[in-house]
Amino acid sequence: GESVGLHLPTLSVQEGDNSIINCAYSNSASDYFIWYKQESGKGPQFIIDIRSNMDKRQGQRVTVLLNKTVKHLSLQIAATQPGDSAVYFCAEKSGNNDMRFGAGTRLTVKP
Amino acid sequence: KAGVTQTPRYLIKTRGQQVTLSCSPISGHRSVSWYQQTPGQGLQFLFEYFSETQRNKGNFPGRFSGRQFSNSRSEMNVSTLELGDSALYLCASSIGQTRGDGYTFGSGTRLTVV
C-alpha cells in the first residue's frame, strides 16, 4: 500500500552546522505534510507543515521543501543546536483521511 | 491553554487482561486520533474520532476499540492483552474541520504487558 518513508534512520551533525532530514512519500494524493520532533519521553511536537500547493515554507530556523515531482519532502534546520537532538518524523495526509507517519530519523548534535 | 492530556502515564497489565486509556483534547478540538508507537513499527494509526463518530480506522484487530464522548474526550480499549501490545499509545487532537488542521499530541500512555 501507500507509505511514507525516510531515507536515513540516523543523522549526526556538528553543533552550528545545518541539518537536512529527508522523507519520501508514495501517495500522490497526499496534499498536506507535517514535520514532527519527538524527544525522549514526550509525544511528537509539531515543527512545521506545508500544503501541496507550495514548494517551500520557512519557520524559525527551519525550512520545509516539497518536491511533488519526485514525491520528496525535506526538513532543513539552520545552525543546529544540542536541543535539536531528537527523532524527527514526517507525516502525510490526504483529504480527511488519517495522518500517516514515516519511520523517523534520529538527529544527534555533537558539541 | 491546556494541551492534550492522556491518562494514565504508565500502566502495567497482565496478558489476557483488558485496559482503557483516556485522552482529553484541547478545548474546542473535535477530532481525536490514536496511535501506537513501538520501536519496531514506529507510529501506527489506530483510529480517529470526530464528533463522536469514528471517521478513520487503521489496520488493527478488533481487540482495539475506541469511543468519543460529547465533550470530545476519547477512550481507547484493548481487550485480551498480548505481550506485543506493549507500546506507547499517543493521542492527537485537532479542530478536525479542514484537511490542513495541525495535530497536537499528548505525552502518551506507556503500556507494558507482562
XYZ file of C-alpha atoms in Angstrom:
225
model
C 0.000 0.000 0.000
C 0.961 3.673 0.013
C 3.519 4.619 2.622
C 5.670 7.399 3.912
C 9.323 6.599 4.438
C 12.572 8.202 5.451
C 15.880 7.828 3.647
C 18.161 7.768 6.686
C 17.468 6.348 10.111
C 20.233 8.367 11.841
C 21.945 11.698 11.280
C 24.837 13.145 13.259
C 25.867 16.780 12.834
C 28.209 19.221 14.498
C 26.690 21.989 16.578
C 26.266 25.066 14.425
C 26.041 23.155 11.160
C 22.882 22.901 9.094
C 20.904 19.651 9.141
C 18.841 18.176 6.350
C 16.394 15.370 7.035
C 14.742 13.702 4.067
C 11.467 11.907 3.547
C 9.944 10.087 0.586
C 6.234 9.588 0.168
C 4.409 7.436 -2.323
C 0.789 8.603 -2.119
C 0.410 11.126 -4.917
C -2.946 12.147 -3.438
C -1.321 13.477 -0.262
C -1.905 17.203 -0.004
C -0.675 18.093 3.439
C 2.656 17.306 5.046
C 3.918 17.837 8.545
C 7.232 17.511 10.335
C 7.275 16.496 13.977
C 10.038 16.369 16.558
C 9.924 13.803 19.332
C 12.155 13.980 22.369
C 12.617 11.093 24.731
C 9.584 10.524 26.929
C 7.414 13.031 25.097
C 4.826 12.986 22.377
C 5.619 14.307 18.894
C 5.793 18.075 18.724
C 4.664 19.978 15.630
C 7.509 21.773 13.861
C 6.241 22.952 10.503
C 3.746 21.998 7.845
C 3.296 22.547 4.145
C 0.417 22.123 1.746
C 0.807 20.565 -1.664
C 0.268 23.881 -3.456
C 3.552 25.152 -2.025
C 7.174 24.190 -2.672
C 8.804 25.801 0.312
C 7.865 27.107 3.708
C 10.069 28.711 6.303
C 9.804 28.917 10.050
C 12.179 29.899 12.777
C 15.469 28.160 11.834
C 13.531 25.512 9.906
C 12.582 25.206 6.261
C 10.476 22.532 4.640
C 10.864 21.793 0.944
C 8.346 19.806 -1.062
C 9.129 18.284 -4.433
C 5.929 16.771 -5.760
C 7.562 15.577 -8.955
C 9.691 13.055 -7.105
C 7.456 12.836 -4.029
C 10.141 14.081 -1.701
C 10.000 16.189 1.437
C 12.900 17.618 3.409
C 13.393 19.468 6.651
C 16.309 21.854 6.935
C 17.440 23.049 10.345
C 19.810 26.005 10.364
C 22.575 26.370 12.938
C 21.697 23.089 14.627
C 21.793 23.205 18.419
C 22.104 20.460 21.049
C 18.430 20.976 21.869
C 17.585 19.879 18.334
C 18.685 16.328 19.147
C 15.565 14.204 18.799
C 13.741 11.885 16.428
C 12.133 13.665 13.506
C 9.075 12.293 11.729
C 7.460 13.342 8.514
C 3.743 12.726 8.153
C 1.351 12.978 5.259
C -2.349 13.430 4.982
C -4.809 13.121 2.143
C -8.141 14.885 2.472
C -9.963 13.717 5.564
C -8.000 10.508 5.689
C -5.815 9.734 8.649
C -2.317 11.135 9.092
C 0.421 8.600 8.313
C 3.947 8.782 9.687
C 7.336 7.854 8.325
C 9.784 5.701 10.239
C 11.650 8.618 11.807
C 15.236 9.899 11.733
C 17.304 10.261 14.872
C 19.259 13.512 14.826
C 22.271 13.755 17.126
C 24.044 17.069 17.557
C 27.682 16.850 18.594
C 29.068 19.730 20.681
C -4.371 26.893 27.147
C -4.182 23.314 28.366
C -2.676 20.773 25.999
C -3.725 17.239 25.224
C -3.952 15.200 28.412
C -3.523 11.449 28.446
C -4.099 9.274 31.482
C -2.616 7.264 32.941
C 1.007 7.961 32.005
C 2.174 4.461 32.825
C 0.346 1.171 33.062
C 1.380 -2.417 33.668
C -1.092 -5.158 32.794
C -1.043 -8.927 32.611
C -1.552 -10.825 29.397
C -5.246 -11.549 28.847
C -6.462 -8.509 30.763
C -8.123 -5.506 29.226
C -7.182 -1.831 29.506
C -8.800 1.544 28.950
C -6.799 4.652 28.123
C -8.131 8.191 28.214
C -7.427 11.286 26.150
C -8.726 14.801 26.772
C -8.212 17.001 23.716
C -7.512 20.707 23.602
C -10.638 22.701 24.311
C -12.535 23.283 21.083
C -10.879 20.404 19.254
C -13.374 17.883 17.951
C -11.039 15.320 16.389
C -9.038 12.796 18.370
C -6.686 10.317 16.732
C -4.935 7.411 18.404
C -1.543 5.997 17.510
C 0.534 3.082 18.724
C 4.273 3.662 18.842
C 6.769 0.820 19.095
C 10.493 0.691 18.294
C 9.921 -1.868 15.571
C 6.822 -0.470 13.861
C 7.087 3.240 14.526
C 3.919 5.323 14.750
C 0.914 3.365 13.540
C -2.549 4.821 13.185
C -5.280 3.145 15.213
C -8.405 5.257 14.652
C -9.780 8.768 14.534
C -12.946 10.100 16.093
C -14.701 13.275 15.091
C -17.882 14.486 16.782
C -18.388 11.119 18.493
C -18.120 9.165 15.225
C -15.244 7.003 14.071
C -14.045 8.714 10.901
C -10.982 6.623 10.047
C -9.656 3.279 11.141
C -6.221 1.688 10.853
C -5.286 -1.950 10.401
C -5.538 -3.215 13.934
C -7.525 -6.222 15.176
C -10.930 -5.848 16.731
C -9.407 -6.113 20.210
C -8.617 -2.430 19.789
C -11.626 -0.182 20.072
C -12.399 3.382 20.947
C -15.095 5.899 21.502
C -15.573 9.608 21.850
C -17.882 11.421 24.196
C -19.944 14.539 23.624
C -17.257 16.670 25.293
C -14.738 15.295 22.741
C -12.851 13.278 25.327
C -11.892 9.902 23.936
C -11.090 6.496 25.316
C -9.465 3.521 23.699
C -9.811 -0.013 24.938
C -7.659 -3.034 24.315
C -9.108 -6.390 25.293
C -7.322 -9.720 25.762
C -3.943 -8.058 26.003
C -0.956 -9.672 24.308
C 2.724 -9.109 25.005
C 3.018 -7.388 21.633
C 0.570 -4.701 22.746
C 3.290 -3.191 24.901
C 3.819 0.251 23.419
C 3.460 3.971 23.840
C -0.104 4.955 22.973
C -0.428 8.506 21.755
C -3.452 10.582 21.056
C -3.551 13.719 18.976
C -6.281 16.313 18.783
C -7.189 18.790 16.087
C -10.052 21.069 15.221
C -10.788 18.477 12.586
C -12.769 20.532 10.135
C -10.241 21.002 7.362
C -7.576 18.728 5.998
C -4.827 21.099 6.998
C -5.547 21.288 10.701
C -2.499 20.850 12.850
C -2.421 17.897 15.206
C -1.294 18.323 18.808
C -0.095 15.239 20.618
C -0.275 14.285 24.241
C 2.662 12.761 26.099
C 1.251 9.281 25.734
C 0.436 6.307 27.921
C 3.222 3.760 28.282
C 1.570 0.318 28.422
C 3.595 -2.689 29.468
C 2.046 -6.137 29.168
C 3.699 -8.858 31.238
